[in-house]
Amino acid sequence: MNIHTRILVSCLSAVLSTGAMAAARSSASLSQLNFQIIDLDLSNGYDFHFENAGQTTLSLSANNLSSGESDAFSRSRAGWMIPGYADSSLDHVSARANIDAWSISLAGEALGPGSYSAAGAAGQNMPWMDGNLSLSSHTMVIVSARASVSASASNPADCGVVFGYCATTEYASALASMELSYGYATDTMNVSYSFSDALNVEARATGAHTLQEFAGYVIDYDYWGYAYYRPVYETIEVPRTEQTNEREKVFTAVFINTSDYTQVASLRLHASTAGHAATPPASALSAAPIPEPGTWAMMLAGLALLHAQVRRSRRQD
């Protein structure tokens, strides 16, 4: 390919690459984990620490429906917030997951036919276990963490209809949650506490499509005293739909030990994200919209350069 051809191809690529494609994206994170300790009895001091109990889990998967390629990862380690990172990156589908000492963060996307998922969790939520937070007598600790979730779905292509439903739907979701529970008995009372809060979002997208909707019956004719009722349908034009949703919140739970002995509580953090795209990327020619003025300027500049190169070559010849 000579220089003239390369310039022309670059100009055309700049115009045609502006076409959109189906996409599903989502992310979830738990960060800024914080423990505020309050001593309820200044005469005896206080003590608060993590026990090495529970598990830290990390998993993800990516599936490219165009090529049939898939990738998956899963890990489980004993202990609280054991650092770990995983990344599955295929042609147009990817998933990422990361856990460090104070946060969990996940993300994934499908830019064509395929699916992804990622999940991370730390701690435990089994009340019959000993717990992973240890708190001395007459002490209180406030546990907080910032949750952030987002999901978006887009679909630029027209939609095929199967059994009255759009057959090409993009979907993305994200979830973040925190749980804290404990129980103990004193000489005068039984104390039980359970906290659970979650933040989640979803996003869906469908391409433009046409549906036939039942609109009732009409009397077509009367035959020998019997009326014939004919069903009537009307054409419904369903426009393209796309969604982007984001949410953020601070989870806050309280662990209070009013007894004379050290008590334990179970704390669990969890986050997950998933999505899939069903619409194949449209071809460059059919999907390309009318170019913006800036794009036209880029193409014209390239063509002018190509013309100058051709004239210069002819003069040299």
Tab-separated table of C-alpha atoms in Angstrom:
chain	number	residue	atom	x	y	z
A	1	MET	CA	0.000	0.000	0.000
A	2	ASN	CA	1.570	3.295	-1.127
A	3	ILE	CA	1.501	6.563	0.792
A	4	HIS	CA	-1.486	7.899	-1.210
A	5	THR	CA	-3.619	4.874	-0.448
A	6	ARG	CA	-2.669	4.932	3.247
A	7	ILE	CA	-3.733	8.585	3.533
A	8	LEU	CA	-7.084	7.876	1.893
A	9	VAL	CA	-7.746	4.849	4.127
A	10	SER	CA	-6.918	6.896	7.222
A	11	CYS	CA	-9.369	9.618	6.171
A	12	LEU	CA	-12.168	7.158	5.554
A	13	SER	CA	-11.456	5.349	8.824
A	14	ALA	CA	-11.737	8.603	10.735
A	15	VAL	CA	-15.229	9.101	9.334
A	16	LEU	CA	-16.492	5.531	9.630
A	17	SER	CA	-15.119	4.859	13.114
A	18	THR	CA	-17.629	7.258	14.642
A	19	GLY	CA	-20.339	4.570	14.480
A	20	ALA	CA	-21.497	3.316	17.878
A	21	MET	CA	-21.844	-0.269	19.016
A	22	ALA	CA	-23.847	-2.158	21.606
A	23	ALA	CA	-22.335	-1.949	25.059
A	24	ALA	CA	-22.913	-2.991	28.663
A	25	ARG	CA	-20.710	-1.561	31.408
A	26	SER	CA	-20.849	-1.671	35.201
A	27	SER	CA	-18.662	-1.142	38.257
A	28	ALA	CA	-18.952	-1.551	42.024
A	29	SER	CA	-16.696	-0.561	44.900
A	30	LEU	CA	-16.493	-0.469	48.682
A	31	SER	CA	-13.861	1.945	49.956
A	32	GLN	CA	-12.908	4.262	52.813
A	33	LEU	CA	-13.469	1.520	55.376
A	34	ASN	CA	-13.269	3.238	58.753
A	35	PHE	CA	-13.498	2.242	62.442
A	36	GLN	CA	-14.257	4.904	65.045
A	37	ILE	CA	-13.645	3.609	68.582
A	38	ILE	CA	-15.399	5.131	71.586
A	39	ASP	CA	-14.452	4.144	75.151
A	40	LEU	CA	-17.585	3.902	77.301
A	41	ASP	CA	-15.613	3.430	80.528
A	42	LEU	CA	-12.480	5.562	80.793
A	43	SER	CA	-11.326	3.701	83.887
A	44	ASN	CA	-10.435	0.420	82.178
A	45	GLY	CA	-9.094	1.447	78.726
A	46	TYR	CA	-10.122	-0.323	75.533
A	47	ASP	CA	-8.947	-2.819	72.943
A	48	PHE	CA	-10.196	-3.426	69.390
A	49	HIS	CA	-8.706	-5.597	66.665
A	50	PHE	CA	-9.429	-7.967	63.784
A	51	GLU	CA	-9.361	-11.677	64.254
A	52	ASN	CA	-7.998	-13.716	61.342
A	53	ALA	CA	-11.391	-15.301	60.766
A	54	GLY	CA	-13.657	-15.610	57.760
A	55	GLN	CA	-12.493	-15.627	54.147
A	56	THR	CA	-11.608	-13.301	51.309
A	57	THR	CA	-12.948	-14.408	47.922
A	58	LEU	CA	-12.357	-13.093	44.431
A	59	SER	CA	-13.896	-14.345	41.187
A	60	LEU	CA	-14.579	-13.170	37.642
A	61	SER	CA	-15.454	-14.436	34.199
A	62	ALA	CA	-15.574	-13.146	30.618
A	63	ASN	CA	-17.243	-14.787	27.626
A	64	ASN	CA	-16.905	-13.673	24.004
A	65	LEU	CA	-19.901	-15.027	22.082
A	66	SER	CA	-18.441	-14.001	18.708
A	67	SER	CA	-15.315	-16.158	18.973
A	68	GLY	CA	-16.409	-18.654	21.631
A	69	GLU	CA	-13.444	-17.647	23.797
A	70	SER	CA	-13.960	-17.537	27.558
A	71	ASP	CA	-11.888	-16.874	30.657
A	72	ALA	CA	-12.540	-17.370	34.370
A	73	PHE	CA	-10.754	-16.894	37.688
A	74	SER	CA	-11.641	-17.822	41.267
A	75	ARG	CA	-9.729	-17.609	44.544
A	76	SER	CA	-10.570	-18.019	48.220
A	77	ARG	CA	-8.157	-17.299	51.080
A	78	ALA	CA	-8.605	-17.540	54.854
A	79	GLY	CA	-8.376	-14.147	56.521
A	80	TRP	CA	-9.711	-10.616	56.322
A	81	MET	CA	-9.216	-8.538	53.122
A	82	ILE	CA	-6.352	-10.602	51.692
A	83	PRO	CA	-5.010	-8.479	48.771
A	84	GLY	CA	-5.629	-9.856	45.301
A	85	TYR	CA	-6.096	-8.755	41.675
A	86	ALA	CA	-7.498	-10.463	38.586
A	87	ASP	CA	-8.117	-9.317	35.007
A	88	SER	CA	-9.802	-11.151	32.128
A	89	SER	CA	-9.500	-9.238	28.853
A	90	LEU	CA	-10.867	-10.813	25.674
A	91	ASP	CA	-11.460	-9.175	22.294
A	92	HIS	CA	-14.454	-7.042	23.253
A	93	VAL	CA	-15.349	-8.387	26.712
A	94	SER	CA	-13.424	-7.790	29.948
A	95	ALA	CA	-13.744	-8.071	33.730
A	96	ARG	CA	-11.477	-6.760	36.495
A	97	ALA	CA	-11.458	-7.278	40.267
A	98	ASN	CA	-9.215	-5.943	43.018
A	99	ILE	CA	-9.124	-6.294	46.803
A	100	ASP	CA	-6.653	-4.545	49.079
A	101	ALA	CA	-6.475	-4.005	52.833
A	102	TRP	CA	-9.256	-1.387	52.849
A	103	SER	CA	-11.298	-1.645	49.656
A	104	ILE	CA	-12.967	-3.822	47.026
A	105	SER	CA	-13.306	-2.576	43.431
A	106	LEU	CA	-14.797	-4.344	40.404
A	107	ALA	CA	-15.515	-3.412	36.788
A	108	GLY	CA	-16.551	-5.060	33.534
A	109	GLU	CA	-17.768	-4.320	30.029
A	110	ALA	CA	-19.092	-6.047	26.928
A	111	LEU	CA	-18.782	-4.050	23.693
A	112	GLY	CA	-20.310	-6.752	21.528
A	113	PRO	CA	-21.900	-10.193	21.963
A	114	GLY	CA	-20.699	-11.580	25.266
A	115	SER	CA	-21.032	-11.532	29.031
A	116	TYR	CA	-18.921	-10.718	32.087
A	117	SER	CA	-19.111	-10.965	35.866
A	118	ALA	CA	-16.908	-10.132	38.834
A	119	ALA	CA	-17.366	-10.523	42.590
A	120	GLY	CA	-15.359	-9.882	45.721
A	121	ALA	CA	-16.122	-10.456	49.399
A	122	ALA	CA	-14.322	-10.344	52.734
A	123	GLY	CA	-15.216	-11.342	56.283
A	124	GLN	CA	-18.038	-13.612	57.289
A	125	ASN	CA	-21.736	-13.565	57.940
A	126	MET	CA	-22.171	-16.854	59.780
A	127	PRO	CA	-23.508	-16.172	63.303
A	128	TRP	CA	-22.374	-19.525	64.683
A	129	MET	CA	-18.715	-18.649	64.054
A	130	ASP	CA	-16.555	-16.659	66.452
A	131	GLY	CA	-16.496	-13.472	64.372
A	132	ASN	CA	-13.697	-11.381	62.929
A	133	LEU	CA	-14.014	-8.205	65.060
A	134	SER	CA	-12.944	-8.303	68.693
A	135	LEU	CA	-13.986	-5.517	71.098
A	136	SER	CA	-13.089	-5.091	74.753
A	137	SER	CA	-15.675	-4.527	77.495
A	138	HIS	CA	-17.606	-1.249	77.726
A	139	THR	CA	-16.439	-0.064	74.308
A	140	MET	CA	-18.206	0.936	71.111
A	141	VAL	CA	-16.955	0.999	67.530
A	142	ILE	CA	-18.686	2.666	64.554
A	143	VAL	CA	-17.970	0.874	61.282
A	144	SER	CA	-18.452	2.738	57.996
A	145	ALA	CA	-17.666	2.169	54.321
A	146	ARG	CA	-18.460	4.105	51.153
A	147	ALA	CA	-20.345	2.154	48.480
A	148	SER	CA	-20.405	3.212	44.843
A	149	VAL	CA	-22.189	1.411	41.973
A	150	SER	CA	-22.814	2.278	38.328
A	151	ALA	CA	-24.329	0.561	35.282
A	152	SER	CA	-24.911	1.632	31.695
A	153	ALA	CA	-26.314	-0.061	28.609
A	154	SER	CA	-26.553	1.157	25.009
A	155	ASN	CA	-27.830	-0.387	21.792
A	156	PRO	CA	-27.501	1.478	18.466
A	157	ALA	CA	-28.844	-1.306	16.247
A	158	ASP	CA	-32.390	-2.151	15.228
A	159	CYS	CA	-33.820	-5.025	17.185
A	160	GLY	CA	-35.038	-8.379	15.970
A	161	VAL	CA	-38.306	-9.506	17.569
A	162	VAL	CA	-38.870	-13.071	18.816
A	163	PHE	CA	-42.243	-14.053	20.343
A	164	GLY	CA	-43.126	-10.400	20.850
A	165	TYR	CA	-39.928	-9.500	22.720
A	166	CYS	CA	-36.815	-7.686	21.610
A	167	ALA	CA	-34.238	-10.398	20.982
A	168	THR	CA	-31.212	-8.129	21.367
A	169	THR	CA	-31.169	-6.634	24.825
A	170	GLU	CA	-28.108	-5.231	26.621
A	171	TYR	CA	-28.051	-5.457	30.415
A	172	ALA	CA	-25.666	-4.404	33.205
A	173	SER	CA	-25.882	-4.518	37.011
A	174	ALA	CA	-23.781	-3.671	40.073
A	175	LEU	CA	-24.159	-4.368	43.798
A	176	ALA	CA	-22.324	-3.416	47.016
A	177	SER	CA	-23.321	-4.498	50.527
A	178	MET	CA	-22.166	-4.557	54.161
A	179	GLU	CA	-23.332	-6.771	57.022
A	180	LEU	CA	-22.521	-6.672	60.756
A	181	SER	CA	-23.953	-8.963	63.425
A	182	TYR	CA	-23.202	-9.996	67.005
A	183	GLY	CA	-24.872	-11.318	70.113
A	184	TYR	CA	-23.952	-11.831	73.764
A	185	ALA	CA	-25.497	-12.079	77.205
A	186	THR	CA	-24.896	-10.075	80.377
A	187	ASP	CA	-26.193	-10.585	83.910
A	188	THR	CA	-29.249	-8.486	83.147
A	189	MET	CA	-29.960	-8.822	79.422
A	190	ASN	CA	-29.418	-10.591	76.122
A	191	VAL	CA	-27.954	-8.367	73.413
A	192	SER	CA	-28.471	-9.082	69.718
A	193	TYR	CA	-27.724	-6.855	66.742
A	194	SER	CA	-27.904	-7.411	63.004
A	195	PHE	CA	-27.140	-4.817	60.335
A	196	SER	CA	-27.488	-5.322	56.588
A	197	ASP	CA	-27.553	-2.715	53.839
A	198	ALA	CA	-27.078	-2.933	50.080
A	199	LEU	CA	-26.792	-0.590	47.142
A	200	ASN	CA	-27.586	-1.815	43.617
A	201	VAL	CA	-28.324	-0.484	40.140
A	202	GLU	CA	-29.405	-1.968	36.813
A	203	ALA	CA	-29.400	-0.697	33.241
A	204	ARG	CA	-31.082	-2.092	30.123
A	205	ALA	CA	-30.995	-1.152	26.451
A	206	THR	CA	-32.988	-2.318	23.450
A	207	GLY	CA	-32.780	-1.385	19.809
A	208	ALA	CA	-35.650	0.235	17.934
A	209	HIS	CA	-38.252	-2.325	16.834
A	210	THR	CA	-41.869	-2.805	15.729
A	211	LEU	CA	-44.498	-4.822	17.588
A	212	GLN	CA	-47.994	-5.980	16.683
A	213	GLU	CA	-50.284	-5.273	19.646
A	214	PHE	CA	-53.777	-6.711	20.061
A	215	ALA	CA	-56.359	-3.905	19.794
A	216	GLY	CA	-59.614	-5.825	20.213
A	217	TYR	CA	-62.234	-7.467	17.999
A	218	VAL	CA	-64.521	-6.198	15.246
A	219	ILE	CA	-67.590	-7.858	13.752
A	220	ASP	CA	-66.505	-8.863	10.290
A	221	TYR	CA	-69.839	-10.234	9.042
A	222	ASP	CA	-73.034	-11.893	10.219
A	223	TYR	CA	-73.525	-15.362	8.761
A	224	TRP	CA	-76.927	-16.999	9.280
A	225	GLY	CA	-77.426	-15.087	12.482
A	226	TYR	CA	-73.925	-15.731	13.823
A	227	ALA	CA	-71.479	-12.851	14.119
A	228	TYR	CA	-67.845	-13.474	13.204
A	229	TYR	CA	-65.437	-11.583	15.421
A	230	ARG	CA	-62.128	-10.792	13.794
A	231	PRO	CA	-59.114	-9.833	15.960
A	232	VAL	CA	-57.480	-6.530	15.125
A	233	TYR	CA	-53.821	-5.672	15.699
A	234	GLU	CA	-52.063	-2.361	15.496
A	235	THR	CA	-48.432	-1.647	14.751
A	236	ILE	CA	-46.460	-0.156	17.636
A	237	GLU	CA	-43.164	1.582	16.939
A	238	VAL	CA	-40.888	1.058	19.939
A	239	PRO	CA	-37.979	3.526	20.030
A	240	ARG	CA	-34.452	2.687	21.072
A	241	THR	CA	-33.918	2.727	24.839
A	242	GLU	CA	-30.655	3.213	26.747
A	243	GLN	CA	-29.923	3.665	30.446
A	244	THR	CA	-27.149	4.905	32.721
A	245	ASN	CA	-27.598	4.680	36.503
A	246	GLU	CA	-25.239	5.538	39.355
A	247	ARG	CA	-25.623	5.498	43.142
A	248	GLU	CA	-23.385	6.190	46.115
A	249	LYS	CA	-23.928	5.757	49.845
A	250	VAL	CA	-22.049	5.443	53.136
A	251	PHE	CA	-22.907	2.289	55.111
A	252	THR	CA	-22.769	2.787	58.880
A	253	ALA	CA	-23.106	0.093	61.574
A	254	VAL	CA	-22.426	0.103	65.341
A	255	PHE	CA	-20.820	-2.586	67.521
A	256	ILE	CA	-21.473	-1.917	71.235
A	257	ASN	CA	-20.092	-4.061	74.034
A	258	THR	CA	-21.770	-3.230	77.338
A	259	SER	CA	-20.649	-6.462	78.995
A	260	ASP	CA	-17.670	-6.993	81.326
A	261	TYR	CA	-15.918	-9.282	78.841
A	262	THR	CA	-14.469	-9.079	75.350
A	263	GLN	CA	-17.062	-9.761	72.636
A	264	VAL	CA	-16.819	-10.543	68.914
A	265	ALA	CA	-18.850	-9.544	65.864
A	266	SER	CA	-19.021	-10.768	62.282
A	267	LEU	CA	-18.413	-8.192	59.556
A	268	ARG	CA	-18.820	-8.885	55.855
A	269	LEU	CA	-18.235	-6.726	52.775
A	270	HIS	CA	-19.443	-7.829	49.358
A	271	ALA	CA	-19.528	-6.358	45.857
A	272	SER	CA	-20.443	-7.759	42.456
A	273	THR	CA	-20.941	-6.608	38.890
A	274	ALA	CA	-22.286	-8.360	35.790
A	275	GLY	CA	-23.591	-7.676	32.311
A	276	HIS	CA	-24.107	-8.933	28.799
A	277	ALA	CA	-24.478	-7.563	25.284
A	278	ALA	CA	-26.354	-9.430	22.588
A	279	THR	CA	-26.184	-7.164	19.543
A	280	PRO	CA	-23.314	-7.726	17.097
A	281	PRO	CA	-21.346	-4.573	16.291
A	282	ALA	CA	-22.916	-3.038	13.188
A	283	SER	CA	-20.771	-2.855	10.054
A	284	ALA	CA	-18.856	0.378	9.603
A	285	LEU	CA	-20.830	1.463	6.563
A	286	SER	CA	-24.298	0.744	7.936
A	287	ALA	CA	-23.627	1.969	11.457
A	288	ALA	CA	-21.780	5.181	10.630
A	289	PRO	CA	-23.911	8.255	11.300
A	290	ILE	CA	-23.685	11.516	9.359
A	291	PRO	CA	-20.203	12.837	10.214
A	292	GLU	CA	-19.824	15.899	12.399
A	293	PRO	CA	-18.368	19.073	10.820
A	294	GLY	CA	-15.034	18.428	12.522
A	295	THR	CA	-14.899	14.948	11.031
A	296	TRP	CA	-15.650	16.290	7.554
A	297	ALA	CA	-12.846	18.821	7.998
A	298	MET	CA	-10.437	16.018	8.882
A	299	MET	CA	-11.410	14.031	5.809
A	300	LEU	CA	-11.199	17.031	3.457
A	301	ALA	CA	-7.792	17.940	4.839
A	302	GLY	CA	-6.601	14.413	4.168
A	303	LEU	CA	-7.972	14.464	0.632
A	304	ALA	CA	-6.281	17.817	-0.022
A	305	LEU	CA	-2.986	16.359	1.182
A	306	LEU	CA	-3.508	13.344	-1.040
A	307	HIS	CA	-4.180	15.627	-4.063
A	308	ALA	CA	-1.016	17.628	-3.373
A	309	GLN	CA	1.044	14.436	-3.154
A	310	VAL	CA	-0.340	13.228	-6.501
A	311	ARG	CA	0.436	16.571	-8.254
A	312	ARG	CA	3.960	16.628	-6.834
A	313	SER	CA	4.560	13.084	-8.088
A	314	ARG	CA	3.366	13.986	-11.592
A	315	ARG	CA	5.675	17.028	-11.752
A	316	GLN	CA	8.639	14.882	-10.754
A	317	ASP	CA	7.741	12.396	-13.466
